[in-house]
mmCIF file of C-alpha atoms in Angstrom:
data_model
loop_
_atom_site.group_PDB
_atom_site.id
_atom_site.type_symbol
_atom_site.label_atom_id
_atom_site.label_comp_id
_atom_site.label_asym_id
_atom_site.label_seq_id
_atom_site.Cartn_x
_atom_site.Cartn_y
_atom_site.Cartn_z
ATOM 1 C CA MET A 248 210.346 -16.411 135.319
ATOM 2 C CA THR A 249 213.012 -13.963 136.382
ATOM 3 C CA THR A 250 212.587 -10.293 135.694
ATOM 4 C CA GLY A 251 215.265 -8.153 134.139
ATOM 5 C CA ALA A 252 216.308 -7.009 137.589
ATOM 6 C CA GLY A 253 217.105 -10.592 138.501
ATOM 7 C CA ARG A 254 214.536 -10.715 141.305
ATOM 8 C CA GLY A 255 211.012 -12.071 141.479
ATOM 9 C CA THR A 256 208.976 -14.510 139.449
ATOM 10 C CA ALA A 257 205.792 -14.497 137.456
ATOM 11 C CA ASP A 258 204.068 -15.752 140.613
ATOM 12 C CA GLY A 259 205.029 -12.550 142.398
ATOM 13 C CA ASP A 260 207.621 -13.976 144.849
ATOM 14 C CA ALA A 261 209.621 -10.802 144.806
ATOM 15 C CA ALA A 262 210.933 -7.967 146.882
ATOM 16 C CA THR A 263 208.292 -5.385 147.673
ATOM 17 C CA ALA A 264 208.209 -2.086 145.860
ATOM 18 C CA GLU A 265 209.882 -0.229 148.704
ATOM 19 C CA HIS A 266 213.078 -1.745 147.356
ATOM 20 C CA LEU A 267 212.451 -0.378 143.889
ATOM 21 C CA PRO A 268 214.594 2.732 143.420
ATOM 22 C CA ALA A 269 212.592 5.895 142.938
ATOM 23 C CA PRO A 270 212.925 7.281 139.406
ATOM 24 C CA ALA A 271 215.696 9.848 139.235
ATOM 25 C CA ALA A 272 216.735 11.484 135.987
ATOM 26 C CA ASP A 273 213.510 10.595 134.230
ATOM 27 C CA ALA A 274 211.264 11.651 137.092
ATOM 28 C CA THR A 275 209.380 14.914 137.247
ATOM 29 C CA PRO A 276 210.610 17.237 140.036
ATOM 30 C CA ARG A 277 207.731 18.143 142.314
ATOM 31 C CA ALA A 278 207.082 19.490 145.781
ATOM 32 C CA ARG A 279 209.476 18.287 148.437
ATOM 33 C CA GLY A 280 209.247 14.516 148.828
ATOM 34 C CA GLU A 281 207.162 14.050 145.660
ATOM 35 C CA TRP A 282 208.192 12.420 142.396
ATOM 36 C CA ALA A 283 206.365 10.860 139.465
ATOM 37 C CA ARG A 284 206.995 9.116 136.171
ATOM 38 C CA HIS A 285 204.187 8.510 133.665
ATOM 39 C CA TRP A 286 205.374 6.533 130.649
ATOM 40 C CA ARG A 287 204.907 3.730 128.157
ATOM 41 C CA TYR A 288 207.061 0.727 127.414
ATOM 42 C CA ALA A 289 207.150 -0.484 123.805
ATOM 43 C CA GLY A 290 207.089 -4.097 124.992
ATOM 44 C CA LEU A 291 203.633 -3.534 126.527
ATOM 45 C CA PRO A 292 201.332 -2.026 123.890
ATOM 46 C CA GLY A 293 198.020 -0.779 125.200
ATOM 47 C CA LEU A 294 199.391 0.057 128.634
ATOM 48 C CA ASP A 295 200.452 3.243 130.426
ATOM 49 C CA LEU A 296 202.513 3.104 133.615
ATOM 50 C CA LEU A 297 202.717 5.549 136.499
ATOM 51 C CA ARG A 298 205.007 5.213 139.485
ATOM 52 C CA ALA A 299 204.871 8.081 141.941
ATOM 53 C CA ARG A 300 204.913 9.397 145.468
ATOM 54 C CA TYR A 301 202.528 12.213 146.308
ATOM 55 C CA VAL A 302 202.155 14.167 149.514
ATOM 56 C CA ARG A 303 200.268 17.379 148.767
ATOM 57 C CA HIS A 304 199.151 16.568 145.237
ATOM 58 C CA SER A 305 195.506 15.575 144.827
ATOM 59 C CA PHE A 306 193.695 14.419 141.708
ATOM 60 C CA PRO A 307 190.413 16.220 140.952
ATOM 61 C CA ARG A 308 187.381 14.300 139.784
ATOM 62 C CA HIS A 309 188.158 12.637 136.477
ATOM 63 C CA ALA A 310 187.768 9.358 134.605
ATOM 64 C CA HIS A 311 189.809 7.167 132.248
ATOM 65 C CA ASP A 312 189.167 5.589 128.852
ATOM 66 C CA GLY A 313 190.618 2.322 130.137
ATOM 67 C CA TYR A 314 191.142 0.591 133.463
ATOM 68 C CA VAL A 315 193.188 1.598 136.514
ATOM 69 C CA VAL A 316 194.998 -1.015 138.604
ATOM 70 C CA CYS A 317 197.382 0.245 141.277
ATOM 71 C CA ALA A 318 199.370 -1.176 144.164
ATOM 72 C CA VAL A 319 199.940 1.113 147.127
ATOM 73 C CA THR A 320 203.516 0.616 148.314
ATOM 74 C CA SER A 321 203.612 3.048 151.240
ATOM 75 C CA GLY A 322 201.372 5.533 153.028
ATOM 76 C CA ILE A 323 197.630 5.668 152.396
ATOM 77 C CA GLU A 324 195.670 6.637 149.290
ATOM 78 C CA GLU A 325 192.082 7.862 149.474
ATOM 79 C CA VAL A 326 189.872 7.475 146.412
ATOM 80 C CA GLY A 327 186.605 9.384 146.226
ATOM 81 C CA LEU A 328 183.784 7.721 144.292
ATOM 82 C CA GLN A 329 180.116 8.604 143.819
ATOM 83 C CA LYS A 330 179.170 6.088 146.512
ATOM 84 C CA GLY A 331 181.781 7.228 149.030
ATOM 85 C CA THR A 332 185.483 7.181 149.842
ATOM 86 C CA VAL A 333 187.734 4.114 149.989
ATOM 87 C CA ARG A 334 191.244 3.861 151.438
ATOM 88 C CA ALA A 335 194.180 1.602 150.693
ATOM 89 C CA GLY A 336 197.522 1.239 152.429
ATOM 90 C CA HIS A 337 200.652 -0.820 151.861
ATOM 91 C CA GLY A 338 199.751 -4.055 150.069
ATOM 92 C CA GLY A 339 196.379 -2.729 148.959
ATOM 93 C CA VAL A 340 195.202 -2.896 145.347
ATOM 94 C CA ILE A 341 192.827 -0.334 143.840
ATOM 95 C CA MET A 342 190.784 -1.221 140.737
ATOM 96 C CA ILE A 343 188.753 1.313 138.737
ATOM 97 C CA ASN A 344 186.721 0.586 135.616
ATOM 98 C CA PRO A 345 186.587 2.788 132.497
ATOM 99 C CA GLU A 346 184.619 6.035 132.711
ATOM 100 C CA VAL A 347 184.181 5.805 136.490
ATOM 101 C CA ALA A 348 184.578 9.301 137.930
ATOM 102 C CA HIS A 349 186.864 9.474 140.954
ATOM 103 C CA THR A 350 189.285 11.638 142.914
ATOM 104 C CA ALA A 351 192.519 10.643 144.660
ATOM 105 C CA ARG A 352 194.529 12.182 147.474
ATOM 106 C CA ALA A 353 196.739 11.348 150.429
ATOM 107 C CA GLY A 354 195.007 9.674 153.343
ATOM 108 C CA ALA A 355 197.884 10.252 155.758
ATOM 109 C CA PRO A 356 200.322 13.120 156.437
ATOM 110 C CA GLU A 357 203.191 11.220 154.798
ATOM 111 C CA GLY A 358 201.234 10.908 151.552
ATOM 112 C CA TRP A 359 201.306 7.732 149.507
ATOM 113 C CA ALA A 360 203.440 5.935 146.931
ATOM 114 C CA TYR A 361 202.103 3.545 144.338
ATOM 115 C CA ALA A 362 202.725 1.647 141.140
ATOM 116 C CA THR A 363 199.853 2.023 138.682
ATOM 117 C CA LEU A 364 198.934 0.163 135.494
ATOM 118 C CA TYR A 365 196.520 1.682 132.967
ATOM 119 C CA PRO A 366 195.579 -1.188 130.629
ATOM 120 C CA SER A 367 193.345 -0.318 127.706
ATOM 121 C CA ALA A 368 189.872 -1.787 127.330
ATOM 122 C CA GLU A 369 191.197 -3.932 124.487
ATOM 123 C CA VAL A 370 193.971 -5.430 126.629
ATOM 124 C CA VAL A 371 191.598 -6.309 129.482
ATOM 125 C CA ALA A 372 188.998 -7.737 127.086
ATOM 126 C CA GLU A 373 191.629 -9.981 125.490
ATOM 127 C CA ILE A 374 192.831 -11.271 128.876
ATOM 128 C CA ALA A 375 189.277 -11.801 130.121
ATOM 129 C CA GLU A 376 188.244 -13.733 127.020
ATOM 130 C CA GLU A 377 191.229 -16.071 127.269
ATOM 131 C CA THR A 378 191.293 -16.650 131.024
ATOM 132 C CA THR A 379 187.781 -16.175 132.452
ATOM 133 C CA ALA A 380 184.198 -17.219 131.794
ATOM 134 C CA LEU A 381 182.898 -13.653 132.145
ATOM 135 C CA ARG A 382 180.326 -12.615 129.541
ATOM 136 C CA GLY A 383 179.938 -9.156 128.105
ATOM 137 C CA THR A 384 182.365 -6.406 129.102
ATOM 138 C CA ALA A 385 184.615 -7.583 131.915
ATOM 139 C CA GLY A 386 185.436 -5.285 134.787
ATOM 140 C CA PHE A 387 185.990 -5.121 138.526
ATOM 141 C CA THR A 388 183.179 -5.481 141.033
ATOM 142 C CA GLU A 389 185.339 -4.314 143.937
ATOM 143 C CA THR A 390 187.395 -1.137 144.186
ATOM 144 C CA VAL A 391 189.844 -2.041 146.967
ATOM 145 C CA ALA A 392 191.403 -5.364 147.916
ATOM 146 C CA GLU A 393 193.999 -6.225 150.531
ATOM 147 C CA ASN A 394 196.150 -8.579 148.510
ATOM 148 C CA ALA A 395 199.886 -8.203 149.070
ATOM 149 C CA HIS A 396 200.673 -11.006 146.624
ATOM 150 C CA LEU A 397 198.932 -9.321 143.675
ATOM 151 C CA ALA A 398 200.266 -5.936 144.759
ATOM 152 C CA ARG A 399 203.795 -7.338 144.437
ATOM 153 C CA MET A 400 202.993 -8.640 140.971
ATOM 154 C CA ILE A 401 201.868 -5.167 139.886
ATOM 155 C CA THR A 402 205.128 -3.639 141.095
ATOM 156 C CA GLU A 403 207.011 -6.411 139.287
ATOM 157 C CA VAL A 404 205.417 -5.351 135.995
ATOM 158 C CA HIS A 405 207.036 -1.965 136.559
ATOM 159 C CA ARG A 406 210.341 -3.504 137.538
ATOM 160 C CA ALA A 407 210.450 -5.683 134.415
ATOM 161 C CA ALA A 408 209.427 -2.817 132.118
ATOM 162 C CA GLU A 409 212.042 -0.493 133.595
ATOM 163 C CA ALA A 410 214.647 -3.237 133.056
ATOM 164 C CA GLY A 411 213.579 -3.631 129.423
ATOM 165 C CA ASN A 412 212.462 -7.233 129.961
ATOM 166 C CA ALA A 413 209.459 -7.476 127.628
ATOM 167 C CA LEU A 414 208.864 -11.195 128.190
ATOM 168 C CA ALA A 415 208.635 -10.850 131.962
ATOM 169 C CA ALA A 416 206.654 -7.594 131.839
ATOM 170 C CA ASP A 417 204.036 -8.965 129.447
ATOM 171 C CA SER A 418 203.748 -12.260 131.342
ATOM 172 C CA LEU A 419 203.377 -10.558 134.708
ATOM 173 C CA LEU A 420 200.804 -8.091 133.367
ATOM 174 C CA ARG A 421 198.611 -10.830 131.933
ATOM 175 C CA ILE A 422 198.849 -13.054 135.004
ATOM 176 C CA ALA A 423 198.098 -10.165 137.386
ATOM 177 C CA VAL A 424 195.073 -8.905 135.423
ATOM 178 C CA ALA A 425 193.720 -12.449 134.956
ATOM 179 C CA ARG A 426 193.948 -13.154 138.680
ATOM 180 C CA LEU A 427 192.332 -9.833 139.563
ATOM 181 C CA LEU A 428 189.452 -10.518 137.172
ATOM 182 C CA ARG A 429 188.926 -14.055 138.436
ATOM 183 C CA ARG A 430 188.912 -12.931 142.072
ATOM 184 C CA TYR A 431 187.360 -9.464 141.908
ATOM 185 C CA GLY A 432 185.801 -9.327 138.440
ATOM 186 C CA GLY A 433 182.379 -9.513 136.865
ATOM 187 C CA PRO A 434 180.457 -8.255 133.820
ATOM 188 C CA LEU A 435 179.978 -4.505 133.668
ATOM 189 C CA PRO A 436 176.463 -3.130 133.216
ATOM 190 C CA SER A 437 175.527 -1.726 129.826
ATOM 191 C CA ARG A 438 176.205 1.997 129.451
ATOM 192 C CA THR A 439 173.513 2.474 126.813
ATOM 193 C CA PRO A 440 171.394 5.503 127.836
ATOM 194 C CA ARG A 441 167.857 4.352 128.604
ATOM 195 C CA SER A 442 166.130 7.112 130.556
ATOM 196 C CA ALA A 443 165.279 10.486 129.058
ATOM 197 C CA GLY A 444 167.778 12.148 131.387
ATOM 198 C CA ALA A 445 170.568 9.777 130.363
ATOM 199 C CA ARG A 446 169.851 10.423 126.689
ATOM 200 C CA THR A 447 169.949 14.183 127.296
ATOM 201 C CA ALA A 448 173.277 13.810 129.101
ATOM 202 C CA ALA A 449 174.697 11.798 126.210
ATOM 203 C CA ARG A 450 173.604 14.476 123.736
ATOM 204 C CA ALA A 451 175.176 17.168 125.927
ATOM 205 C CA ARG A 452 178.425 15.209 126.043
ATOM 206 C CA ALA A 453 178.440 14.918 122.250
ATOM 207 C CA VAL A 454 177.976 18.684 121.902
ATOM 208 C CA LEU A 455 180.819 19.395 124.321
ATOM 209 C CA GLU A 456 183.137 16.963 122.528
ATOM 210 C CA GLU A 457 182.370 18.582 119.177
ATOM 211 C CA ARG A 458 182.705 22.163 120.456
ATOM 212 C CA MET A 459 185.429 21.567 123.017
ATOM 213 C CA ALA A 460 187.463 24.674 122.177
ATOM 214 C CA THR A 461 184.436 26.994 122.267
ATOM 215 C CA PRO A 462 181.768 25.348 124.429
ATOM 216 C CA PRO A 463 178.345 26.927 125.020
ATOM 217 C CA SER A 464 177.213 28.164 128.413
ATOM 218 C CA LEU A 465 175.117 25.814 130.528
ATOM 219 C CA GLU A 466 171.984 27.842 129.789
ATOM 220 C CA THR A 467 172.636 27.833 126.035
ATOM 221 C CA LEU A 468 173.402 24.113 126.052
ATOM 222 C CA ALA A 469 170.211 23.376 127.979
ATOM 223 C CA GLN A 470 168.166 25.468 125.548
ATOM 224 C CA GLU A 471 169.675 23.646 122.579
ATOM 225 C CA LEU A 472 168.718 20.315 124.153
ATOM 226 C CA GLY A 473 165.240 21.407 125.171
ATOM 227 C CA THR A 474 165.738 21.191 128.916
ATOM 228 C CA SER A 475 166.526 23.456 131.874
ATOM 229 C CA PRO A 476 170.004 24.176 133.273
ATOM 230 C CA PHE A 477 169.399 22.426 136.599
ATOM 231 C CA ALA A 478 167.755 19.429 134.939
ATOM 232 C CA LEU A 479 170.785 19.131 132.663
ATOM 233 C CA LEU A 480 173.173 19.414 135.618
ATOM 234 C CA ARG A 481 171.370 16.618 137.471
ATOM 235 C CA ALA A 482 171.168 14.343 134.435
ATOM 236 C CA PHE A 483 174.795 14.855 133.443
ATOM 237 C CA LYS A 484 176.131 14.208 136.931
ATOM 238 C CA ALA A 485 173.982 11.090 137.279
ATOM 239 C CA ALA A 486 175.313 9.760 133.966
ATOM 240 C CA TYR A 487 179.001 10.693 134.231
ATOM 241 C CA GLY A 488 179.668 11.301 137.911
ATOM 242 C CA MET A 489 180.564 14.974 137.507
ATOM 243 C CA PRO A 490 178.977 18.212 136.226
ATOM 244 C CA PRO A 491 179.511 19.265 132.597
ATOM 245 C CA HIS A 492 182.253 21.828 133.300
ATOM 246 C CA THR A 493 184.313 19.289 135.283
ATOM 247 C CA TRP A 494 183.791 16.649 132.604
ATOM 248 C CA LEU A 495 184.875 19.135 129.928
ATOM 249 C CA THR A 496 188.170 19.875 131.708
ATOM 250 C CA ASP A 497 188.850 16.146 131.966
ATOM 251 C CA ALA A 498 187.942 15.627 128.290
ATOM 252 C CA ARG A 499 190.277 18.454 127.268
ATOM 253 C CA VAL A 500 193.133 16.809 129.147
ATOM 254 C CA ARG A 501 192.387 13.451 127.510
ATOM 255 C CA ARG A 502 192.496 15.036 124.066
ATOM 256 C CA ALA A 503 195.627 16.947 125.037
ATOM 257 C CA ARG A 504 197.323 13.643 125.844
ATOM 258 C CA ARG A 505 196.597 12.346 122.352
ATOM 259 C CA LEU A 506 197.912 15.529 120.747
ATOM 260 C CA LEU A 507 201.092 15.490 122.839
ATOM 261 C CA GLU A 508 201.629 11.829 121.952
ATOM 262 C CA ALA A 509 201.378 12.806 118.279
ATOM 263 C CA GLY A 510 204.165 15.353 118.780
ATOM 264 C CA THR A 511 202.121 18.558 119.094
ATOM 265 C CA SER A 512 203.793 21.204 121.237
ATOM 266 C CA PRO A 513 202.215 22.030 124.606
ATOM 267 C CA VAL A 514 201.374 25.578 123.546
ATOM 268 C CA ASP A 515 199.581 24.439 120.366
ATOM 269 C CA THR A 516 197.887 21.660 122.298
ATOM 270 C CA ALA A 517 196.558 24.109 124.872
ATOM 271 C CA LEU A 518 194.875 26.246 122.226
ATOM 272 C CA ALA A 519 193.577 23.257 120.264
ATOM 273 C CA VAL A 520 191.641 21.822 123.210
ATOM 274 C CA GLY A 521 190.287 25.129 124.501
ATOM 275 C CA PHE A 522 192.641 26.129 127.308
ATOM 276 C CA SER A 523 193.469 29.828 127.334
ATOM 277 C CA ASP A 524 197.238 29.317 127.286
ATOM 278 C CA GLN A 525 199.990 26.829 128.150
ATOM 279 C CA PRO A 526 200.018 27.587 131.914
ATOM 280 C CA HIS A 527 196.270 26.846 131.951
ATOM 281 C CA LEU A 528 196.980 23.480 130.284
ATOM 282 C CA ASN A 529 199.915 22.815 132.620
ATOM 283 C CA ARG A 530 197.805 23.347 135.729
ATOM 284 C CA HIS A 531 194.917 21.080 134.761
ATOM 285 C CA PHE A 532 197.058 18.456 133.005
ATOM 286 C CA THR A 533 199.362 18.062 136.012
ATOM 287 C CA ARG A 534 196.460 17.801 138.442
ATOM 288 C CA ILE A 535 194.679 15.090 136.413
ATOM 289 C CA VAL A 536 197.558 13.099 134.864
ATOM 290 C CA GLY A 537 200.041 13.516 137.704
ATOM 291 C CA VAL A 538 202.912 14.921 135.607
ATOM 292 C CA PRO A 539 203.269 18.144 133.558
ATOM 293 C CA PRO A 540 202.550 18.009 129.803
ATOM 294 C CA GLY A 541 206.188 18.690 128.895
ATOM 295 C CA ALA A 542 207.395 15.682 130.889
ATOM 296 C CA TYR A 543 204.585 13.562 129.459
ATOM 297 C CA ARG A 544 205.578 14.497 125.902
ATOM 298 C CA ARG A 545 209.300 13.884 126.552
ATOM 299 C CA GLU A 546 208.599 10.361 127.822
ATOM 300 C CA ARG A 547 206.601 9.581 124.676
ATOM 301 C CA SER A 548 209.316 11.057 122.440
ATOM 302 C CA ALA A 549 212.022 9.082 124.235
ATOM 303 C CA GLU A 550 210.095 5.826 123.820
ATOM 304 C CA GLU A 551 209.444 6.545 120.136
ATOM 305 C CA GLY A 552 213.168 7.166 119.668
ATOM 306 C CA ALA A 553 214.058 3.934 121.433
ATOM 307 C CA ARG A 554 211.541 2.027 119.313
ATOM 308 C CA GLY A 555 213.017 3.528 116.153
ATOM 309 C CA ARG A 556 216.545 2.532 117.136
ATOM 310 C CA ARG A 557 215.428 -1.034 117.839
ATOM 311 C CA THR A 558 213.648 -1.196 114.480
ATOM 312 C CA ALA A 559 216.729 0.120 112.671
ATOM 313 C CA ARG A 560 218.854 -2.637 114.172
#
């Protein structure tokens, strides 16, 4: 199956991503040598795409609602997890399951470039059910794999999407995720809180979600839950991989993404999720998502406009 760019097949026999042109007009200007584009393609519902090169930028500890699958195309990326740090270079694939707290930064002076897919839980579940024998919630049992063939397939999803080739993009996405699950996948453990500490952490999370714009102090939150501040800190970090204040910043950015996608202005979004002003939102949003909120919103608006024009025809 040929992609819209006329190169590569669904089996991944394609030019490597170094030959993909870096985004230009639609990219977000960054520090010297850095660029990024975070977008959606209407032909791939349930998927976000990020293609970027970072040198000084680093992602603070955060998590995602869905899955992360990325192919490193140059340099080295370091990913920090609760159990330690992993590294991937050219041809490496990084796989992260939903709600797994992690950081990301350059592992070499030249930084790193990558093509990332963010498939939703629903997309991965559908692929797993059709193509694997995995029971329960499917996920990845390994974080890093040296697999140049699958890395090329991931970059080809981007190439096909950028060319507007929905058939190739959807086919490549499904084949790549199915092969990753068959080779590196397994059932994820249940996230149902069982210990007293896990239940307290879940209650704390619910309070913070409900009172995101005006959260209580740690001491007040602990008192409301009938525990001590340090006990709450330990339980929350054990359950979610980060302390409550770090989780709250990440949760605010997640909600901000949904508001921006719905057309809310950045300044109104900032106030709605509890940031003091738009610069406060800009700083945290850019660090966690990889692009500023204005660029994120413009990409969504552009795709909605393109979808509307296609529907009208």
